[in-house]
mmCIF file of C-alpha atoms in Angstrom:
data_model
loop_
_atom_site.group_PDB
_atom_site.id
_atom_site.type_symbol
_atom_site.label_atom_id
_atom_site.label_comp_id
_atom_site.label_asym_id
_atom_site.label_seq_id
_atom_site.Cartn_x
_atom_site.Cartn_y
_atom_site.Cartn_z
ATOM 1 C CA MET L 1 32.336 -53.365 127.786
ATOM 2 C CA ARG L 2 29.464 -52.151 125.630
ATOM 3 C CA ASN L 3 27.020 -54.781 124.409
ATOM 4 C CA HIS L 4 27.295 -55.930 120.803
ATOM 5 C CA HIS L 5 24.377 -56.545 118.448
ATOM 6 C CA ARG L 6 24.786 -59.420 115.985
ATOM 7 C CA THR L 7 23.226 -57.643 113.024
ATOM 8 C CA VAL L 8 25.158 -54.441 113.649
ATOM 9 C CA ASP L 9 28.375 -56.426 113.995
ATOM 10 C CA ARG L 10 27.698 -58.161 110.684
ATOM 11 C CA VAL L 11 26.973 -54.895 108.901
ATOM 12 C CA ALA L 12 30.167 -53.358 110.299
ATOM 13 C CA GLY L 13 32.110 -56.457 109.312
ATOM 14 C CA LEU L 14 30.763 -56.321 105.759
ATOM 15 C CA LEU L 15 31.733 -52.674 105.366
ATOM 16 C CA GLU L 16 35.209 -53.311 106.778
ATOM 17 C CA ALA L 17 35.696 -56.313 104.510
ATOM 18 C CA ALA L 18 34.640 -54.299 101.457
ATOM 19 C CA ALA L 19 36.997 -51.468 102.414
ATOM 20 C CA ARG L 20 39.950 -53.868 102.609
ATOM 21 C CA ARG L 21 39.426 -55.082 99.035
ATOM 22 C CA PRO L 22 39.192 -52.049 96.716
ATOM 23 C CA GLY L 23 38.958 -54.429 93.768
ATOM 24 C CA GLY L 24 35.809 -55.978 95.179
ATOM 25 C CA SER L 25 34.728 -59.039 97.160
ATOM 26 C CA SER L 26 32.255 -61.736 96.172
ATOM 27 C CA LEU L 27 29.173 -62.464 98.241
ATOM 28 C CA SER L 28 30.632 -65.765 99.433
ATOM 29 C CA ALA L 29 33.875 -64.051 100.469
ATOM 30 C CA LEU L 30 31.921 -61.474 102.469
ATOM 31 C CA ALA L 31 29.893 -64.238 104.121
ATOM 32 C CA ARG L 32 33.068 -66.050 105.157
ATOM 33 C CA ARG L 33 34.496 -62.827 106.516
ATOM 34 C CA VAL L 34 31.582 -62.280 108.905
ATOM 35 C CA GLY L 35 30.958 -65.961 109.600
ATOM 36 C CA ALA L 36 27.351 -65.918 108.419
ATOM 37 C CA PRO L 37 25.265 -67.901 105.906
ATOM 38 C CA VAL L 38 25.282 -66.545 102.370
ATOM 39 C CA SER L 39 21.478 -66.262 102.459
ATOM 40 C CA SER L 40 21.606 -63.963 105.488
ATOM 41 C CA VAL L 41 24.456 -61.899 104.092
ATOM 42 C CA GLN L 42 22.635 -61.498 100.752
ATOM 43 C CA LYS L 43 19.793 -59.650 102.485
ATOM 44 C CA LEU L 44 22.185 -57.358 104.354
ATOM 45 C CA VAL L 45 24.270 -56.688 101.264
ATOM 46 C CA ASP L 46 21.166 -55.881 99.204
ATOM 47 C CA GLY L 47 20.137 -53.340 101.816
ATOM 48 C CA LEU L 48 23.618 -51.803 101.955
ATOM 49 C CA VAL L 49 23.736 -51.493 98.165
ATOM 50 C CA ALA L 50 20.274 -49.907 98.136
ATOM 51 C CA THR L 51 21.379 -47.246 100.631
ATOM 52 C CA GLY L 52 24.750 -46.574 99.004
ATOM 53 C CA TYR L 53 26.990 -48.099 101.669
ATOM 54 C CA LEU L 54 28.104 -50.813 99.258
ATOM 55 C CA ASP L 55 28.386 -50.780 95.489
ATOM 56 C CA GLU L 56 27.948 -53.846 93.261
ATOM 57 C CA ARG L 57 29.429 -54.453 89.832
ATOM 58 C CA ASP L 58 29.691 -57.825 88.122
ATOM 59 C CA ARG L 59 28.788 -59.506 91.431
ATOM 60 C CA GLN L 60 31.737 -57.873 93.167
ATOM 61 C CA TYR L 61 31.045 -55.608 96.128
ATOM 62 C CA THR L 62 33.027 -52.505 97.039
ATOM 63 C CA LEU L 63 32.537 -49.686 99.511
ATOM 64 C CA GLY L 64 29.870 -47.282 98.258
ATOM 65 C CA PRO L 65 29.710 -43.472 98.405
ATOM 66 C CA ALA L 66 27.544 -43.184 101.529
ATOM 67 C CA PRO L 67 30.384 -43.555 104.114
ATOM 68 C CA TRP L 68 32.321 -40.772 102.380
ATOM 69 C CA MET L 69 29.222 -38.567 102.324
ATOM 70 C CA LEU L 70 28.764 -39.001 106.076
ATOM 71 C CA ALA L 71 32.410 -38.130 106.712
ATOM 72 C CA ALA L 72 32.087 -35.022 104.540
ATOM 73 C CA ARG L 73 28.919 -33.933 106.353
ATOM 74 C CA ALA L 74 30.621 -34.383 109.728
ATOM 75 C CA GLY L 75 32.970 -31.577 108.735
ATOM 76 C CA GLU L 76 36.075 -32.982 110.384
ATOM 77 C CA PRO L 77 38.022 -36.213 110.061
ATOM 78 C CA PRO L 78 37.111 -38.788 112.751
ATOM 79 C CA VAL L 79 40.422 -40.596 112.172
ATOM 80 C CA PRO L 80 43.805 -39.317 110.999
ATOM 81 C CA ALA L 81 44.370 -39.310 107.240
ATOM 82 C CA ILE L 82 48.105 -39.758 106.687
ATOM 83 C CA PRO L 83 49.458 -40.663 103.236
ATOM 84 C CA HIS L 84 50.978 -44.119 103.021
ATOM 85 C CA GLU L 85 54.115 -42.570 101.544
ATOM 86 C CA ALA L 86 54.633 -40.607 104.748
ATOM 87 C CA LEU L 87 54.365 -43.766 106.841
ATOM 88 C CA ASP L 88 56.780 -45.505 104.496
ATOM 89 C CA GLN L 89 59.302 -42.685 104.872
ATOM 90 C CA LEU L 90 59.006 -42.842 108.674
ATOM 91 C CA ALA L 91 59.488 -46.626 108.621
ATOM 92 C CA ARG L 92 62.684 -46.207 106.588
ATOM 93 C CA HIS L 93 63.904 -43.504 108.976
ATOM 94 C CA THR L 94 63.339 -45.607 112.106
ATOM 95 C CA GLY L 95 64.213 -48.945 110.504
ATOM 96 C CA LEU L 96 61.072 -50.427 112.076
ATOM 97 C CA PRO L 97 57.496 -51.218 111.021
ATOM 98 C CA VAL L 98 55.273 -48.194 111.614
ATOM 99 C CA LEU L 99 51.534 -48.507 112.218
ATOM 100 C CA LEU L 100 48.669 -46.029 112.205
ATOM 101 C CA ALA L 101 45.747 -46.845 114.512
ATOM 102 C CA ALA L 102 42.432 -45.314 115.491
ATOM 103 C CA ARG L 103 39.807 -46.204 118.093
ATOM 104 C CA ILE L 104 36.582 -47.839 116.986
ATOM 105 C CA GLY L 105 34.419 -48.787 119.952
ATOM 106 C CA ASP L 106 36.641 -50.479 122.518
ATOM 107 C CA ASP L 107 39.175 -51.628 119.931
ATOM 108 C CA ALA L 108 42.263 -50.174 118.325
ATOM 109 C CA VAL L 109 42.020 -50.636 114.557
ATOM 110 C CA TYR L 110 45.063 -50.455 112.310
ATOM 111 C CA LEU L 111 44.258 -48.180 109.376
ATOM 112 C CA ASP L 112 47.600 -48.493 107.583
ATOM 113 C CA TRP L 113 51.163 -49.650 108.103
ATOM 114 C CA ALA L 114 54.551 -49.546 106.403
ATOM 115 C CA GLY L 115 57.874 -51.334 106.718
ATOM 116 C CA ALA L 116 56.356 -54.652 107.837
ATOM 117 C CA ASP L 117 57.962 -57.876 106.666
ATOM 118 C CA GLU L 118 55.828 -60.434 104.841
ATOM 119 C CA GLY L 119 54.790 -62.372 107.943
ATOM 120 C CA PHE L 120 53.845 -59.263 109.889
ATOM 121 C CA ASP L 121 51.963 -57.858 106.896
ATOM 122 C CA VAL L 122 49.904 -61.040 106.597
ATOM 123 C CA ALA L 123 49.159 -61.040 110.334
ATOM 124 C CA LEU L 124 48.044 -57.420 110.259
ATOM 125 C CA SER L 125 45.862 -57.966 107.202
ATOM 126 C CA ALA L 126 44.132 -60.854 108.951
ATOM 127 C CA ARG L 127 43.593 -59.086 112.262
ATOM 128 C CA VAL L 128 43.401 -55.315 112.133
ATOM 129 C CA ARG L 129 41.492 -55.013 115.433
ATOM 130 C CA ALA L 130 42.713 -55.501 118.990
ATOM 131 C CA PRO L 131 41.195 -54.539 122.368
ATOM 132 C CA LEU L 132 42.512 -51.170 123.517
ATOM 133 C CA PRO L 133 44.559 -52.502 126.467
ATOM 134 C CA ASP L 134 46.337 -55.134 124.355
ATOM 135 C CA THR L 135 48.706 -52.984 122.280
ATOM 136 C CA ALA L 136 50.889 -49.927 122.803
ATOM 137 C CA ALA L 137 48.827 -47.902 120.308
ATOM 138 C CA GLY L 138 45.606 -49.052 121.955
ATOM 139 C CA ARG L 139 46.812 -48.020 125.399
ATOM 140 C CA VAL L 140 47.643 -44.552 124.067
ATOM 141 C CA LEU L 141 44.106 -44.263 122.704
ATOM 142 C CA LEU L 142 42.684 -45.567 125.975
ATOM 143 C CA ALA L 143 44.755 -43.143 128.036
ATOM 144 C CA HIS L 144 43.123 -40.166 126.328
ATOM 145 C CA LEU L 145 39.509 -41.252 126.721
ATOM 146 C CA GLY L 146 37.351 -39.596 129.349
ATOM 147 C CA GLN L 147 37.718 -40.822 132.918
ATOM 148 C CA ALA L 148 34.442 -42.759 132.944
ATOM 149 C CA GLN L 149 35.277 -44.478 129.651
ATOM 150 C CA ARG L 150 38.777 -45.405 130.839
ATOM 151 C CA LYS L 151 37.358 -46.929 133.999
ATOM 152 C CA ARG L 152 34.710 -48.894 132.092
ATOM 153 C CA VAL L 153 37.251 -50.363 129.650
ATOM 154 C CA ALA L 154 39.739 -51.197 132.413
ATOM 155 C CA LEU L 155 37.138 -52.990 134.538
ATOM 156 C CA ALA L 156 35.830 -54.908 131.525
ATOM 157 C CA ALA L 157 39.344 -55.950 130.509
ATOM 158 C CA HIS L 158 40.109 -57.226 134.020
ATOM 159 C CA GLU L 159 36.731 -58.403 135.240
ATOM 160 C CA GLY L 160 37.032 -59.730 138.779
ATOM 161 C CA ASP L 161 40.530 -58.295 139.236
ATOM 162 C CA PRO L 162 40.244 -54.673 140.414
ATOM 163 C CA GLY L 163 43.973 -54.561 141.128
ATOM 164 C CA ALA L 164 44.817 -55.251 137.491
ATOM 165 C CA ALA L 165 42.240 -52.679 136.387
ATOM 166 C CA ALA L 166 43.813 -50.105 138.695
ATOM 167 C CA ALA L 167 47.268 -50.930 137.309
ATOM 168 C CA LEU L 168 45.987 -50.344 133.769
ATOM 169 C CA LEU L 169 44.590 -46.964 134.798
ATOM 170 C CA ASP L 170 47.966 -46.120 136.374
ATOM 171 C CA THR L 171 49.570 -46.985 133.032
ATOM 172 C CA CYS L 172 47.147 -44.598 131.330
ATOM 173 C CA ALA L 173 48.140 -41.828 133.738
ATOM 174 C CA ARG L 174 51.827 -42.458 133.008
ATOM 175 C CA ILE L 175 51.172 -42.314 129.249
ATOM 176 C CA ARG L 176 49.473 -38.937 129.587
ATOM 177 C CA ALA L 177 52.359 -37.655 131.707
ATOM 178 C CA ASP L 178 55.161 -39.037 129.504
ATOM 179 C CA GLY L 179 53.510 -38.358 126.164
ATOM 180 C CA PHE L 180 54.143 -41.891 124.871
ATOM 181 C CA GLU L 181 53.776 -45.573 125.673
ATOM 182 C CA ARG L 182 56.533 -48.151 125.540
ATOM 183 C CA GLY L 183 55.599 -51.786 126.119
ATOM 184 C CA ALA L 184 54.413 -55.094 124.692
ATOM 185 C CA SER L 185 53.416 -54.894 121.025
ATOM 186 C CA GLY L 186 50.580 -57.407 121.403
ATOM 187 C CA ALA L 187 49.526 -60.809 120.117
ATOM 188 C CA LEU L 188 50.449 -60.046 116.505
ATOM 189 C CA LEU L 189 54.135 -59.800 117.427
ATOM 190 C CA PRO L 190 54.687 -61.944 120.544
ATOM 191 C CA GLY L 191 57.713 -60.763 122.477
ATOM 192 C CA ALA L 192 58.069 -57.565 120.469
ATOM 193 C CA VAL L 193 58.371 -54.147 122.065
ATOM 194 C CA ALA L 194 56.543 -51.122 120.701
ATOM 195 C CA VAL L 195 56.469 -47.402 121.296
ATOM 196 C CA ALA L 196 53.379 -45.322 120.499
ATOM 197 C CA VAL L 197 52.370 -41.662 120.530
ATOM 198 C CA ALA L 198 49.080 -39.820 120.065
ATOM 199 C CA LEU L 199 47.860 -38.000 116.953
ATOM 200 C CA ARG L 200 45.565 -35.020 117.475
ATOM 201 C CA HIS L 201 43.020 -32.964 115.592
ATOM 202 C CA ASP L 202 41.968 -29.647 117.177
ATOM 203 C CA GLY L 203 43.518 -30.848 120.426
ATOM 204 C CA ARG L 204 41.510 -34.083 120.465
ATOM 205 C CA VAL L 205 43.276 -37.450 120.175
ATOM 206 C CA THR L 206 42.039 -39.134 116.991
ATOM 207 C CA GLY L 207 44.709 -41.779 116.463
ATOM 208 C CA ALA L 208 48.002 -43.290 117.496
ATOM 209 C CA LEU L 209 51.282 -43.878 115.718
ATOM 210 C CA SER L 210 53.468 -46.787 116.766
ATOM 211 C CA ALA L 211 56.658 -48.604 115.825
ATOM 212 C CA ALA L 212 57.423 -52.217 116.790
ATOM 213 C CA ASP L 213 60.709 -54.087 117.167
ATOM 214 C CA ARG L 214 61.025 -57.878 117.293
ATOM 215 C CA GLY L 215 64.582 -57.701 118.645
ATOM 216 C CA ASN L 216 65.388 -58.928 122.133
ATOM 217 C CA GLY L 217 67.016 -55.702 123.230
ATOM 218 C CA PRO L 218 65.593 -52.230 123.831
ATOM 219 C CA LEU L 219 64.148 -50.167 121.016
ATOM 220 C CA PRO L 220 66.759 -48.320 118.944
ATOM 221 C CA ALA L 221 67.634 -44.880 120.245
ATOM 222 C CA GLY L 222 65.586 -42.025 118.875
ATOM 223 C CA VAL L 223 62.500 -44.006 117.823
ATOM 224 C CA ALA L 224 60.173 -42.351 120.344
ATOM 225 C CA GLU L 225 61.503 -38.928 119.365
ATOM 226 C CA ALA L 226 61.042 -39.657 115.648
ATOM 227 C CA LEU L 227 57.440 -40.750 116.232
ATOM 228 C CA ALA L 228 56.750 -37.696 118.385
ATOM 229 C CA ASP L 229 58.172 -35.368 115.731
ATOM 230 C CA ALA L 230 56.059 -37.036 113.032
ATOM 231 C CA ALA L 231 52.935 -36.945 115.206
ATOM 232 C CA GLY L 232 53.505 -33.253 115.895
ATOM 233 C CA ALA L 233 53.863 -32.515 112.195
ATOM 234 C CA TRP L 234 50.824 -34.592 111.240
ATOM 235 C CA SER L 235 48.514 -33.379 114.013
ATOM 236 C CA THR L 236 46.248 -30.495 113.082
#
């Protein structure tokens, strides 16, 4: 696991919090989000506004233009950009909640979702990040990392248990061979089963698409195929 830096984590948390509230967040709300004193957050926020990463209007903070400028300069999307309406249509087709995830660091981060009931929607809104090994979408993202990265994440996830780390790497190999993952949805939906497939840009995996079912039985027939068809159409 890569080492975290408290200030960097706070800055990232502030940007993520601002992105989740297009209408704006107050300084106190941002401070609560990152678990830091308002006085400390004020200094960070002032710096982010000065550099264009946040924008301030009537004491409400929103995401500024600088992140979009960096993405434009990069020349290619680092994460898949799929219209919400397309996810909503896929959720109606499968009859299940559909989630779009991308890798940030050693976490899978849910960028958007459709078809979730109220409880699931609230849970997702509160916790959009999960360690890569913990969800079906995360394991798909993990499976397509480089060998050294996969090994590092697996050993960190199962520190002191090389057998469990090896089993996780075997799961990654199976995902690459099968083209999808089917397994536990994760802590957000205890007991649920999910299926996930990779999204690609220029042959590189940039995201994962998953569907989750809270039922006790197997996933409905055709869900994996529907996700694979959508992923193929949306990959570039």
